[in-house]
mmCIF file with all atom_site columns, C-alpha atoms in Angstrom:
data_model
loop_
_atom_site.group_PDB
_atom_site.id
_atom_site.type_symbol
_atom_site.label_atom_id
_atom_site.label_alt_id
_atom_site.label_comp_id
_atom_site.label_asym_id
_atom_site.label_entity_id
_atom_site.label_seq_id
_atom_site.pdbx_PDB_ins_code
_atom_site.Cartn_x
_atom_site.Cartn_y
_atom_site.Cartn_z
_atom_site.occupancy
_atom_site.B_iso_or_equiv
_atom_site.pdbx_formal_charge
_atom_site.auth_seq_id
_atom_site.auth_comp_id
_atom_site.auth_asym_id
_atom_site.auth_atom_id
_atom_site.pdbx_PDB_model_num
ATOM 1  C CA . MET A 1 1  ? -8.243  -39.843 29.747  1.00 52.00 ? 252 MET A CA 1
ATOM 2  C CA . MET A 1 2  ? -7.080  -36.354 28.900  1.00 50.00 ? 253 MET A CA 1
ATOM 3  C CA . ARG A 1 3  ? -8.279  -33.289 30.696  1.00 49.00 ? 254 ARG A CA 1
ATOM 4  C CA . LEU A 1 4  ? -9.019  -30.216 28.625  1.00 50.00 ? 255 LEU A CA 1
ATOM 5  C CA . PRO A 1 5  ? -7.765  -26.883 29.920  1.00 54.00 ? 256 PRO A CA 1
ATOM 6  C CA . THR A 1 6  ? -10.476 -24.867 31.631  1.00 54.00 ? 257 THR A CA 1
ATOM 7  C CA . GLY A 1 7  ? -10.785 -21.759 33.704  1.00 56.00 ? 258 GLY A CA 1
ATOM 8  C CA . SER A 1 8  ? -9.221  -18.341 33.493  1.00 60.00 ? 259 SER A CA 1
ATOM 9  C CA . SER A 1 9  ? -5.771  -19.637 32.528  1.00 72.00 ? 260 SER A CA 1
ATOM 10 C CA . HIS A 1 10 ? -7.133  -21.208 29.347  1.00 71.00 ? 261 HIS A CA 1
ATOM 11 C CA . ARG A 1 11 ? -9.224  -18.108 28.552  1.00 80.00 ? 262 ARG A CA 1
ATOM 12 C CA . SER A 1 12 ? -6.301  -15.733 29.061  1.00 81.00 ? 263 SER A CA 1
ATOM 13 C CA . ARG A 1 13 ? -4.036  -17.851 26.824  1.00 82.00 ? 264 ARG A CA 1
ATOM 14 C CA . ARG A 1 14 ? -6.738  -17.859 24.177  1.00 83.00 ? 265 ARG A CA 1
ATOM 15 C CA . ARG A 1 15 ? -7.213  -14.087 24.446  1.00 84.00 ? 266 ARG A CA 1
ATOM 16 C CA . ALA A 1 16 ? -3.455  -13.573 24.127  1.00 77.00 ? 267 ALA A CA 1
ATOM 17 C CA . SER A 1 17 ? -3.370  -15.833 21.076  1.00 77.00 ? 268 SER A CA 1
ATOM 18 C CA . ASP A 1 18 ? -6.317  -13.990 19.497  1.00 78.00 ? 269 ASP A CA 1
ATOM 19 C CA . TYR A 1 19 ? -4.599  -10.658 20.172  1.00 79.00 ? 270 TYR A CA 1
ATOM 20 C CA . ARG A 1 20 ? -1.342  -11.804 18.545  1.00 77.00 ? 271 ARG A CA 1
ATOM 21 C CA . ARG A 1 21 ? -3.239  -13.101 15.514  1.00 74.00 ? 272 ARG A CA 1
ATOM 22 C CA . ARG A 1 22 ? -5.195  -9.845  15.090  1.00 78.00 ? 273 ARG A CA 1
ATOM 23 C CA . ASN A 1 23 ? -2.039  -7.787  15.558  1.00 77.00 ? 274 ASN A CA 1
ATOM 24 C CA . LEU A 1 24 ? -0.222  -9.835  12.916  1.00 71.00 ? 275 LEU A CA 1
ATOM 25 C CA . THR A 1 25 ? -3.020  -9.504  10.364  1.00 73.00 ? 276 THR A CA 1
ATOM 26 C CA . LEU A 1 26 ? -2.985  -5.719  10.811  1.00 80.00 ? 277 LEU A CA 1
ATOM 27 C CA . ARG A 1 27 ? 0.700   -5.626  9.792   1.00 77.00 ? 278 ARG A CA 1
ATOM 28 C CA . ILE A 1 28 ? 0.644   -8.299  7.094   1.00 77.00 ? 279 ILE A CA 1
ATOM 29 C CA . PRO A 1 29 ? -1.963  -8.047  4.361   1.00 78.00 ? 280 PRO A CA 1
ATOM 30 C CA . ILE A 1 30 ? -4.285  -10.981 3.745   1.00 82.00 ? 281 ILE A CA 1
ATOM 31 C CA . VAL A 1 31 ? -4.280  -11.931 0.078   1.00 88.00 ? 282 VAL A CA 1
ATOM 32 C CA . GLU A 1 32 ? -7.329  -13.468 -1.554  1.00 92.00 ? 283 GLU A CA 1
ATOM 33 C CA . PHE A 1 33 ? -6.718  -16.736 -3.390  1.00 94.00 ? 284 PHE A CA 1
ATOM 34 C CA . ASP A 1 34 ? -8.149  -15.498 -6.678  1.00 97.00 ? 285 ASP A CA 1
ATOM 35 C CA . ALA A 1 35 ? -8.332  -16.901 -10.218 1.00 97.00 ? 286 ALA A CA 1
ATOM 36 C CA . ALA A 1 36 ? -4.831  -15.672 -11.146 1.00 97.00 ? 287 ALA A CA 1
ATOM 37 C CA . ILE A 1 37 ? -3.278  -17.414 -8.134  1.00 97.00 ? 288 ILE A CA 1
ATOM 38 C CA . ALA A 1 38 ? -5.351  -20.542 -8.840  1.00 97.00 ? 289 ALA A CA 1
ATOM 39 C CA . GLU A 1 39 ? -3.925  -20.599 -12.371 1.00 98.00 ? 290 GLU A CA 1
ATOM 40 C CA . GLU A 1 40 ? -0.395  -20.317 -10.957 1.00 97.00 ? 291 GLU A CA 1
ATOM 41 C CA . TRP A 1 41 ? -1.240  -23.171 -8.546  1.00 97.00 ? 292 TRP A CA 1
ATOM 42 C CA . ALA A 1 42 ? -2.379  -25.306 -11.504 1.00 98.00 ? 293 ALA A CA 1
ATOM 43 C CA . ARG A 1 43 ? 0.822   -24.547 -13.458 1.00 97.00 ? 294 ARG A CA 1
ATOM 44 C CA . LEU A 1 44 ? 2.969   -25.480 -10.476 1.00 97.00 ? 295 LEU A CA 1
ATOM 45 C CA . PHE A 1 45 ? 0.908   -28.604 -9.804  1.00 98.00 ? 296 PHE A CA 1
ATOM 46 C CA . ALA A 1 46 ? 1.338   -29.744 -13.429 1.00 98.00 ? 297 ALA A CA 1
ATOM 47 C CA . ALA A 1 47 ? 5.081   -29.047 -13.472 1.00 97.00 ? 298 ALA A CA 1
ATOM 48 C CA . LEU A 1 48 ? 5.725   -30.803 -10.158 1.00 97.00 ? 299 LEU A CA 1
ATOM 49 C CA . SER A 1 49 ? 3.466   -33.727 -11.159 1.00 97.00 ? 300 SER A CA 1
ATOM 50 C CA . ARG A 1 50 ? 5.389   -34.260 -14.400 1.00 97.00 ? 301 ARG A CA 1
ATOM 51 C CA . ARG A 1 51 ? 8.623   -34.423 -12.400 1.00 96.00 ? 302 ARG A CA 1
ATOM 52 C CA . GLY A 1 52 ? 7.080   -36.664 -9.725  1.00 97.00 ? 303 GLY A CA 1
ATOM 53 C CA . GLN A 1 53 ? 7.884   -34.057 -7.067  1.00 96.00 ? 304 GLN A CA 1
ATOM 54 C CA . LEU A 1 54 ? 4.523   -32.915 -5.704  1.00 95.00 ? 305 LEU A CA 1
ATOM 55 C CA . ILE A 1 55 ? 4.485   -31.001 -2.446  1.00 95.00 ? 306 ILE A CA 1
ATOM 56 C CA . PRO A 1 56 ? 1.561   -30.741 0.019   1.00 94.00 ? 307 PRO A CA 1
ATOM 57 C CA . SER A 1 57 ? -1.328  -28.794 -1.543  1.00 93.00 ? 308 SER A CA 1
ATOM 58 C CA . ASN A 1 58 ? -1.405  -26.126 1.178   1.00 93.00 ? 309 ASN A CA 1
ATOM 59 C CA . ASP A 1 59 ? 2.312   -25.455 0.615   1.00 94.00 ? 310 ASP A CA 1
ATOM 60 C CA . LEU A 1 60 ? 1.655   -25.410 -3.109  1.00 96.00 ? 311 LEU A CA 1
ATOM 61 C CA . ALA A 1 61 ? -0.941  -22.678 -2.488  1.00 96.00 ? 312 ALA A CA 1
ATOM 62 C CA . VAL A 1 62 ? 1.636   -20.694 -0.498  1.00 95.00 ? 313 VAL A CA 1
ATOM 63 C CA . ALA A 1 63 ? 4.209   -21.127 -3.282  1.00 96.00 ? 314 ALA A CA 1
ATOM 64 C CA . ALA A 1 64 ? 1.718   -20.137 -5.988  1.00 97.00 ? 315 ALA A CA 1
ATOM 65 C CA . THR A 1 65 ? 0.675   -17.045 -4.045  1.00 96.00 ? 316 THR A CA 1
ATOM 66 C CA . ALA A 1 66 ? 4.273   -16.016 -3.404  1.00 96.00 ? 317 ALA A CA 1
ATOM 67 C CA . ARG A 1 67 ? 5.284   -16.509 -7.043  1.00 96.00 ? 318 ARG A CA 1
ATOM 68 C CA . HIS A 1 68 ? 2.255   -14.618 -8.315  1.00 96.00 ? 319 HIS A CA 1
ATOM 69 C CA . LEU A 1 69 ? 3.036   -11.653 -6.032  1.00 94.00 ? 320 LEU A CA 1
ATOM 70 C CA . GLY A 1 70 ? 6.784   -11.788 -6.644  1.00 94.00 ? 321 GLY A CA 1
ATOM 71 C CA . PHE A 1 71 ? 7.492   -12.742 -3.026  1.00 93.00 ? 322 PHE A CA 1
ATOM 72 C CA . GLY A 1 72 ? 9.672   -15.439 -1.542  1.00 93.00 ? 323 GLY A CA 1
ATOM 73 C CA . VAL A 1 73 ? 8.861   -17.755 1.333   1.00 93.00 ? 324 VAL A CA 1
ATOM 74 C CA . LEU A 1 74 ? 10.446  -17.895 4.770   1.00 89.00 ? 325 LEU A CA 1
ATOM 75 C CA . VAL A 1 75 ? 10.499  -21.469 6.048   1.00 89.00 ? 326 VAL A CA 1
ATOM 76 C CA . GLY A 1 76 ? 11.792  -23.526 8.918   1.00 85.00 ? 327 GLY A CA 1
ATOM 77 C CA . PRO A 1 77 ? 14.206  -26.411 8.403   1.00 81.00 ? 328 PRO A CA 1
ATOM 78 C CA . SER A 1 78 ? 11.493  -29.015 7.840   1.00 81.00 ? 329 SER A CA 1
ATOM 79 C CA . GLY A 1 79 ? 9.847   -27.103 4.957   1.00 77.00 ? 330 GLY A CA 1
ATOM 80 C CA . GLU A 1 80 ? 12.892  -25.995 3.050   1.00 84.00 ? 331 GLU A CA 1
ATOM 81 C CA . ARG A 1 81 ? 13.434  -29.061 0.877   1.00 88.00 ? 332 ARG A CA 1
ATOM 82 C CA . HIS A 1 82 ? 10.005  -29.293 -0.710  1.00 88.00 ? 333 HIS A CA 1
ATOM 83 C CA . PHE A 1 83 ? 9.671   -25.526 -1.316  1.00 94.00 ? 334 PHE A CA 1
ATOM 84 C CA . ARG A 1 84 ? 12.999  -25.679 -3.180  1.00 93.00 ? 335 ARG A CA 1
ATOM 85 C CA . ARG A 1 85 ? 11.316  -27.999 -5.711  1.00 94.00 ? 336 ARG A CA 1
ATOM 86 C CA . VAL A 1 86 ? 9.304   -25.007 -6.978  1.00 96.00 ? 337 VAL A CA 1
ATOM 87 C CA . SER A 1 87 ? 11.319  -23.334 -9.725  1.00 94.00 ? 338 SER A CA 1
ATOM 88 C CA . GLY A 1 88 ? 11.502  -19.571 -9.595  1.00 93.00 ? 339 GLY A CA 1
ATOM 89 C CA . LEU A 1 89 ? 10.546  -19.404 -5.925  1.00 95.00 ? 340 LEU A CA 1
ATOM 90 C CA . ARG A 1 90 ? 12.928  -17.594 -3.571  1.00 95.00 ? 341 ARG A CA 1
ATOM 91 C CA . VAL A 1 91 ? 13.224  -19.698 -0.412  1.00 94.00 ? 342 VAL A CA 1
ATOM 92 C CA . GLU A 1 92 ? 14.836  -18.345 2.728   1.00 92.00 ? 343 GLU A CA 1
ATOM 93 C CA . MET A 1 93 ? 15.429  -20.344 5.855   1.00 89.00 ? 344 MET A CA 1
ATOM 94 C CA . LEU A 1 94 ? 14.352  -19.017 9.225   1.00 83.00 ? 345 LEU A CA 1
ATOM 95 C CA . ALA A 1 95 ? 17.320  -19.013 11.594  1.00 78.00 ? 346 ALA A CA 1
ATOM 96 C CA . LEU A 1 96 ? 16.282  -20.700 14.813  1.00 69.00 ? 347 LEU A CA 1
ATOM 97 C CA . ASP A 1 97 ? 18.452  -19.792 17.772  1.00 65.00 ? 348 ASP A CA 1
ATOM 98 C CA . ARG A 1 98 ? 18.320  -22.433 20.434  1.00 58.00 ? 349 ARG A CA 1
#
């Protein structure tokens, strides 16, 4: 049996998480997944399907959005390989200092 966190410790962690999320969305614009981005998603899906190199659909949405806006993606080591399958997408690896 697993015990769920309760009490003020859980609430304060949640408040801190909510604060960080709100603070981040104030600095980074939220982009609507509109018809133009959906068309880019479909083009990427078709191209990757033909090559037998599909990537997870949520990552495909990120790639389509980035390509449509002329952005690149910043990824950790585990996501680099499949984002590199998307032609024309600038992929940069997040340096993790341990």
